[in-house]
């Protein structure tokens, strides 16, 4: 394992549901990211957290709400999603003070019905 | 912000032949260029990276070249094997604070036995 764990691995939800994706990293990194991966836009950056503060939001709809309670945990709260939001959601972390690689979790495969 | 273009989107080669994937970036301040491999159903994983103070880096059958003047970098895989079949992503990042990696759209490589 790379040290970045995502749960759940698979999620099916209705358009009126509320669910949360969880990401946890055990690498001592201080930056965490949410990426959306779909056939149309591979590896599309959604949110960046550095030292638990959001530093970037790439015009993501408000039905996606991130939360970073500490440097090891990152959540993505989902509310009234659309079928086109179905995708693989990948969490990643890196040591932001050094220009090094990002480590990815295994992703959550989300299907909105 | 940074923009990374990657070509080709798909590539098929015969086993034993070489494969080359090319990327261009827009921000001349970018100084870190990793390559990720994503096998079917798995997370993206780093296979090689290069920093702007180096023009070429090699690791067994994989090599990466960087031309900072032209703002492009390439991945070279020699003596391809069926297990090299995957989606490959290039990325770039500037050294400014906790900026995230910006990814290309990926190249689906198929190695035909």
GROMACS .gro file of N, CA and C in nm, chain B:
model
  339
  114UNK      N    1  -0.265   2.985  -1.526
  114UNK     CA    2  -0.206   2.870  -1.462
  114UNK      C    3  -0.143   2.776  -1.562
  115UNK      N    4  -0.083   2.671  -1.509
  115UNK     CA    5  -0.015   2.574  -1.594
  115UNK      C    6  -0.115   2.495  -1.678
  116UNK      N    7  -0.075   2.462  -1.800
  116UNK     CA    8  -0.154   2.379  -1.890
  116UNK      C    9  -0.059   2.276  -1.953
  117UNK      N   10  -0.099   2.150  -1.946
  117UNK     CA   11  -0.015   2.042  -1.998
  117UNK      C   12  -0.090   1.971  -2.110
  118UNK      N   13  -0.026   1.961  -2.225
  118UNK     CA   14  -0.082   1.889  -2.339
  118UNK      C   15  -0.003   1.760  -2.359
  119UNK      N   16  -0.074   1.651  -2.389
  119UNK     CA   17  -0.009   1.521  -2.401
  119UNK      C   18  -0.055   1.454  -2.531
  120UNK      N   19   0.042   1.392  -2.600
  120UNK     CA   20   0.013   1.324  -2.726
  120UNK      C   21   0.102   1.200  -2.741
  121UNK      N   22   0.052   1.093  -2.805
  121UNK     CA   23  -0.083   1.078  -2.855
  121UNK      C   24  -0.179   1.035  -2.744
  122UNK      N   25  -0.307   1.029  -2.772
  122UNK     CA   26  -0.403   0.983  -2.673
  122UNK      C   27  -0.407   0.831  -2.666
  123UNK      N   28  -0.378   0.767  -2.778
  123UNK     CA   29  -0.366   0.621  -2.781
  123UNK      C   30  -0.243   0.584  -2.862
  124UNK      N   31  -0.182   0.471  -2.823
  124UNK     CA   32  -0.060   0.427  -2.890
  124UNK      C   33  -0.055   0.275  -2.884
  125UNK      N   34  -0.038   0.213  -3.000
  125UNK     CA   35  -0.023   0.068  -3.006
  125UNK      C   36   0.113   0.034  -3.065
  126UNK      N   37   0.185  -0.054  -2.999
  126UNK     CA   38   0.316  -0.095  -3.048
  126UNK      C   39   0.327  -0.247  -3.038
  127UNK      N   40   0.414  -0.302  -3.120
  127UNK     CA   41   0.443  -0.444  -3.112
  127UNK      C   42   0.541  -0.468  -2.996
  128UNK      N   43   0.524  -0.580  -2.932
  128UNK     CA   44   0.615  -0.617  -2.824
  128UNK      C   45   0.759  -0.610  -2.872
  129UNK      N   46   0.843  -0.546  -2.793
  129UNK     CA   47   0.984  -0.533  -2.829
  129UNK      C   48   1.017  -0.400  -2.894
  130UNK      N   49   0.916  -0.334  -2.950
  130UNK     CA   50   0.938  -0.201  -3.009
  130UNK      C   51   0.944  -0.095  -2.900
  131UNK      N   52   0.979   0.027  -2.941
  131UNK     CA   53   0.984   0.140  -2.849
  131UNK      C   54   0.856   0.220  -2.856
  132UNK      N   55   0.826   0.288  -2.746
  132UNK     CA   56   0.710   0.378  -2.739
  132UNK      C   57   0.756   0.513  -2.689
  133UNK      N   58   0.701   0.618  -2.751
  133UNK     CA   59   0.736   0.754  -2.711
  133UNK      C   60   0.608   0.834  -2.688
  134UNK      N   61   0.600   0.900  -2.576
  134UNK     CA   62   0.487   0.986  -2.542
  134UNK      C   63   0.541   1.125  -2.515
  135UNK      N   64   0.474   1.225  -2.572
  135UNK     CA   65   0.526   1.362  -2.563
  135UNK      C   66   0.429   1.454  -2.490
  136UNK      N   67   0.485   1.547  -2.415
  136UNK     CA   68   0.405   1.645  -2.342
  136UNK      C   69   0.466   1.783  -2.357
  137UNK      N   70   0.380   1.884  -2.360
  137UNK     CA   71   0.424   2.023  -2.357
  137UNK      C   72   0.358   2.091  -2.239
  138UNK      N   73   0.424   2.194  -2.187
  138UNK     CA   74   0.368   2.269  -2.075
  138UNK      C   75   0.376   2.417  -2.107
  139UNK      N   76   0.299   2.496  -2.034
  139UNK     CA   77   0.288   2.637  -2.070
  139UNK      C   78   0.365   2.730  -1.976
  140UNK      N   79   0.379   2.691  -1.850
  140UNK     CA   80   0.439   2.779  -1.750
  140UNK      C   81   0.590   2.755  -1.742
  141UNK      N   82   0.667   2.853  -1.785
  141UNK     CA   83   0.812   2.838  -1.787
  141UNK      C   84   0.871   2.824  -1.647
  142UNK      N   85   0.793   2.855  -1.543
  142UNK     CA   86   0.841   2.841  -1.407
  142UNK      C   87   0.833   2.697  -1.357
  143UNK      N   88   0.762   2.611  -1.427
  143UNK     CA   89   0.751   2.470  -1.385
  143UNK      C   90   0.887   2.405  -1.381
  144UNK      N   91   0.912   2.329  -1.276
  144UNK     CA   92   1.045   2.269  -1.263
  144UNK      C   93   1.042   2.124  -1.218
  145UNK      N   94   0.923   2.065  -1.214
  145UNK     CA   95   0.913   1.924  -1.173
  145UNK      C   96   0.817   1.854  -1.267
  146UNK      N   97   0.863   1.741  -1.324
  146UNK     CA   98   0.787   1.675  -1.431
  146UNK      C   99   0.784   1.523  -1.405
  147UNK      N  100   0.681   1.475  -1.340
  147UNK     CA  101   0.670   1.331  -1.315
  147UNK      C  102   0.587   1.262  -1.423
  148UNK      N  103   0.606   1.133  -1.434
  148UNK     CA  104   0.525   1.047  -1.520
  148UNK      C  105   0.461   0.940  -1.433
  149UNK      N  106   0.330   0.921  -1.454
  149UNK     CA  107   0.255   0.821  -1.380
  149UNK      C  108   0.202   0.714  -1.474
  150UNK      N  109   0.196   0.593  -1.422
  150UNK     CA  110   0.137   0.480  -1.495
  150UNK      C  111   0.015   0.434  -1.419
  151UNK      N  112  -0.096   0.417  -1.491
  151UNK     CA  113  -0.218   0.369  -1.428
  151UNK      C  114  -0.266   0.244  -1.500
  152UNK      N  115  -0.253   0.132  -1.434
  152UNK     CA  116  -0.305   0.007  -1.487
  152UNK      C  117  -0.455   0.000  -1.462
  153UNK      N  118  -0.521  -0.083  -1.539
  153UNK     CA  119  -0.666  -0.092  -1.534
  153UNK      C  120  -0.714  -0.123  -1.392
  154UNK      N  121  -0.801  -0.038  -1.341
  154UNK     CA  122  -0.858  -0.060  -1.209
  154UNK      C  123  -0.768  -0.025  -1.093
  155UNK      N  124  -0.652   0.036  -1.123
  155UNK     CA  125  -0.558   0.068  -1.015
  155UNK      C  126  -0.532   0.218  -1.009
  156UNK      N  127  -0.460   0.259  -0.906
  156UNK     CA  128  -0.429   0.401  -0.888
  156UNK      C  129  -0.313   0.442  -0.976
  157UNK      N  130  -0.301   0.569  -1.011
  157UNK     CA  131  -0.180   0.615  -1.081
  157UNK      C  132  -0.059   0.603  -0.988
  158UNK      N  133   0.052   0.555  -1.045
  158UNK     CA  134   0.174   0.541  -0.966
  158UNK      C  135   0.291   0.601  -1.042
  159UNK      N  136   0.377   0.668  -0.969
  159UNK     CA  137   0.494   0.731  -1.028
  159UNK      C  138   0.588   0.626  -1.086
  160UNK      N  139   0.635   0.648  -1.209
  160UNK     CA  140   0.733   0.558  -1.266
  160UNK      C  141   0.868   0.625  -1.286
  161UNK      N  142   0.868   0.755  -1.310
  161UNK     CA  143   0.993   0.828  -1.326
  161UNK      C  144   0.961   0.977  -1.319
  162UNK      N  145   1.057   1.056  -1.275
  162UNK     CA  146   1.036   1.201  -1.274
  162UNK      C  147   1.167   1.270  -1.310
  163UNK      N  148   1.156   1.397  -1.346
  163UNK     CA  149   1.274   1.474  -1.383
  163UNK      C  150   1.255   1.617  -1.336
  164UNK      N  151   1.363   1.676  -1.295
  164UNK     CA  152   1.360   1.815  -1.252
  164UNK      C  153   1.434   1.901  -1.353
  165UNK      N  154   1.408   2.030  -1.347
  165UNK     CA  155   1.452   2.118  -1.456
  165UNK      C  156   1.602   2.138  -1.464
  166UNK      N  157   1.674   2.092  -1.364
  166UNK     CA  158   1.819   2.105  -1.372
  166UNK      C  159   1.884   1.986  -1.442
  167UNK      N  160   1.799   1.897  -1.495
  167UNK     CA  161   1.848   1.776  -1.562
  167UNK      C  162   1.782   1.767  -1.700
  168UNK      N  163   1.856   1.724  -1.801
  168UNK     CA  164   1.798   1.714  -1.934
  168UNK      C  165   1.747   1.576  -1.969
  169UNK      N  166   1.802   1.474  -1.900
  169UNK     CA  167   1.762   1.338  -1.931
  169UNK      C  168   1.783   1.251  -1.808
  170UNK      N  169   1.694   1.155  -1.793
  170UNK     CA  170   1.705   1.061  -1.682
  170UNK      C  171   1.659   0.924  -1.729
  171UNK      N  172   1.730   0.821  -1.687
  171UNK     CA  173   1.700   0.687  -1.735
  171UNK      C  174   1.688   0.591  -1.618
  172UNK      N  175   1.594   0.498  -1.628
  172UNK     CA  176   1.578   0.393  -1.529
  172UNK      C  177   1.542   0.265  -1.602
  173UNK      N  178   1.641   0.184  -1.629
  173UNK     CA  179   1.625   0.057  -1.701
  173UNK      C  180   1.564   0.084  -1.839
  174UNK      N  181   1.442   0.038  -1.865
  174UNK     CA  182   1.385   0.055  -1.999
  174UNK      C  183   1.311   0.186  -2.018
  175UNK      N  184   1.307   0.266  -1.914
  175UNK     CA  185   1.232   0.390  -1.919
  175UNK      C  186   1.328   0.509  -1.914
  176UNK      N  187   1.302   0.609  -1.997
  176UNK     CA  188   1.381   0.730  -1.995
  176UNK      C  189   1.291   0.850  -2.016
  177UNK      N  190   1.328   0.961  -1.960
  177UNK     CA  191   1.255   1.085  -1.980
  177UNK      C  192   1.355   1.192  -2.021
  178UNK      N  193   1.314   1.275  -2.119
  178UNK     CA  194   1.396   1.386  -2.165
  178UNK      C  195   1.319   1.515  -2.143
  179UNK      N  196   1.390   1.622  -2.119
  179UNK     CA  197   1.329   1.752  -2.092
  179UNK      C  198   1.401   1.858  -2.173
  180UNK      N  199   1.321   1.938  -2.245
  180UNK     CA  200   1.374   2.053  -2.318
  180UNK      C  201   1.307   2.177  -2.262
  181UNK      N  202   1.376   2.247  -2.172
  181UNK     CA  203   1.315   2.361  -2.106
  181UNK      C  204   1.293   2.478  -2.201
  182UNK      N  205   1.379   2.493  -2.298
  182UNK     CA  206   1.364   2.603  -2.392
  182UNK      C  207   1.235   2.589  -2.471
  183UNK      N  208   1.210   2.466  -2.517
  183UNK     CA  209   1.090   2.439  -2.595
  183UNK      C  210   0.970   2.406  -2.508
  184UNK      N  211   0.991   2.388  -2.380
  184UNK     CA  212   0.886   2.352  -2.284
  184UNK      C  213   0.817   2.223  -2.324
  185UNK      N  214   0.899   2.122  -2.349
  185UNK     CA  215   0.839   1.991  -2.370
  185UNK      C  216   0.925   1.882  -2.310
  186UNK      N  217   0.861   1.773  -2.276
  186UNK     CA  218   0.929   1.658  -2.217
  186UNK      C  219   0.865   1.530  -2.269
  187UNK      N  220   0.943   1.425  -2.273
  187UNK     CA  221   0.898   1.301  -2.337
  187UNK      C  222   0.934   1.180  -2.253
  188UNK      N  223   0.850   1.077  -2.266
  188UNK     CA  224   0.874   0.948  -2.202
  188UNK      C  225   0.909   0.848  -2.311
  189UNK      N  226   1.016   0.774  -2.289
  189UNK     CA  227   1.060   0.674  -2.385
  189UNK      C  228   1.062   0.539  -2.314
  190UNK      N  229   0.994   0.442  -2.373
  190UNK     CA  230   0.996   0.305  -2.320
  190UNK      C  231   1.056   0.216  -2.429
  191UNK      N  232   1.164   0.150  -2.398
  191UNK     CA  233   1.228   0.061  -2.495
  191UNK      C  234   1.194  -0.084  -2.463
  192UNK      N  235   1.208  -0.169  -2.565
  192UNK     CA  236   1.183  -0.313  -2.550
  192UNK      C  237   1.051  -0.338  -2.477
  193UNK      N  238   0.944  -0.280  -2.529
  193UNK     CA  239   0.815  -0.287  -2.461
  193UNK      C  240   0.769  -0.430  -2.440
  194UNK      N  241   0.698  -0.447  -2.330
  194UNK     CA  242   0.644  -0.577  -2.291
  194UNK      C  243   0.493  -0.563  -2.267
  195UNK      N  244   0.419  -0.673  -2.275
  195UNK     CA  245   0.273  -0.663  -2.254
  195UNK      C  246   0.236  -0.596  -2.122
  196UNK      N  247   0.316  -0.614  -2.019
  196UNK     CA  248   0.283  -0.553  -1.890
  196UNK      C  249   0.306  -0.401  -1.889
  197UNK      N  250   0.360  -0.347  -1.996
  197UNK     CA  251   0.371  -0.201  -2.008
  197UNK      C  252   0.237  -0.139  -2.052
  198UNK      N  253   0.143  -0.224  -2.094
  198UNK     CA  254   0.012  -0.174  -2.136
  198UNK      C  255  -0.058  -0.108  -2.017
  199UNK      N  256  -0.095   0.019  -2.034
  199UNK     CA  257  -0.155   0.099  -1.927
  199UNK      C  258  -0.184   0.238  -1.983
  200UNK      N  259  -0.238   0.322  -1.896
  200UNK     CA  260  -0.252   0.464  -1.930
  200UNK      C  261  -0.138   0.540  -1.862
  201UNK      N  262  -0.070   0.622  -1.937
  201UNK     CA  263   0.042   0.700  -1.886
  201UNK      C  264   0.004   0.848  -1.883
  202UNK      N  265   0.035   0.911  -1.771
  202UNK     CA  266   0.006   1.053  -1.754
  202UNK      C  267   0.135   1.129  -1.729
  203UNK      N  268   0.153   1.241  -1.799
  203UNK     CA  269   0.260   1.332  -1.764
  203UNK      C  270   0.203   1.442  -1.677
  204UNK      N  271   0.288   1.512  -1.606
  204UNK     CA  272   0.243   1.619  -1.519
  204UNK      C  273   0.354   1.723  -1.504
  205UNK      N  274   0.314   1.840  -1.459
  205UNK     CA  275   0.410   1.948  -1.435
  205UNK      C  276   0.368   2.026  -1.313
  206UNK      N  277   0.465   2.084  -1.247
  206UNK     CA  278   0.434   2.165  -1.129
  206UNK      C  279   0.537   2.275  -1.114
  207UNK      N  280   0.488   2.393  -1.072
  207UNK     CA  281   0.576   2.505  -1.043
  207UNK      C  282   0.620   2.495  -0.897
  208UNK      N  283   0.727   2.562  -0.861
  208UNK     CA  284   0.776   2.555  -0.723
  208UNK      C  285   0.704   2.649  -0.627
  209UNK      N  286   0.597   2.714  -0.671
  209UNK     CA  287   0.530   2.814  -0.586
  209UNK      C  288   0.444   2.749  -0.480
  210UNK      N  289   0.488   2.748  -0.358
  210UNK     CA  290   0.409   2.699  -0.247
  210UNK      C  291   0.358   2.558  -0.269
  211UNK      N  292   0.235   2.533  -0.235
  211UNK     CA  293   0.178   2.399  -0.248
  211UNK      C  294   0.095   2.387  -0.374
  212UNK      N  295   0.148   2.428  -0.485
  212UNK     CA  296   0.074   2.413  -0.610
  212UNK      C  297   0.063   2.266  -0.644
  213UNK      N  298  -0.053   2.224  -0.696
  213UNK     CA  299  -0.071   2.083  -0.728
  213UNK      C  300  -0.010   2.047  -0.862
  214UNK      N  301   0.006   1.918  -0.883
  214UNK     CA  302   0.046   1.869  -1.015
  214UNK      C  303  -0.066   1.895  -1.115
  215UNK      N  304  -0.030   1.940  -1.233
  215UNK     CA  305  -0.125   1.954  -1.343
  215UNK      C  306  -0.095   1.843  -1.442
  216UNK      N  307  -0.195   1.763  -1.471
  216UNK     CA  308  -0.175   1.643  -1.552
  216UNK      C  309  -0.216   1.664  -1.698
  217UNK      N  310  -0.148   1.593  -1.786
  217UNK     CA  311  -0.195   1.578  -1.922
  217UNK      C  312  -0.315   1.485  -1.926
  218UNK      N  313  -0.374   1.467  -2.043
  218UNK     CA  314  -0.496   1.388  -2.055
  218UNK      C  315  -0.472   1.239  -2.066
  219UNK      N  316  -0.349   1.199  -2.067
  219UNK     CA  317  -0.317   1.058  -2.065
  219UNK      C  318  -0.299   0.996  -2.202
  220UNK      N  319  -0.219   0.890  -2.206
  220UNK     CA  320  -0.197   0.812  -2.328
  220UNK      C  321  -0.223   0.666  -2.295
  221UNK      N  322  -0.315   0.605  -2.369
  221UNK     CA  323  -0.342   0.464  -2.349
  221UNK      C  324  -0.247   0.384  -2.438
  222UNK      N  325  -0.151   0.317  -2.375
  222UNK     CA  326  -0.052   0.237  -2.448
  222UNK      C  327  -0.094   0.091  -2.449
  223UNK      N  328  -0.097   0.033  -2.568
  223UNK     CA  329  -0.124  -0.110  -2.582
  223UNK      C  330  -0.002  -0.175  -2.646
  224UNK      N  331   0.051  -0.275  -2.579
  224UNK     CA  332   0.165  -0.350  -2.633
  224UNK      C  333   0.111  -0.484  -2.680
  225UNK      N  334   0.127  -0.507  -2.809
  225UNK     CA  335   0.069  -0.626  -2.872
  225UNK      C  336   0.174  -0.736  -2.879
  226UNK      N  337   0.138  -0.849  -2.820
  226UNK     CA  338   0.233  -0.962  -2.816
  226UNK      C  339   0.243  -1.032  -2.951
   0.00000   0.00000   0.00000
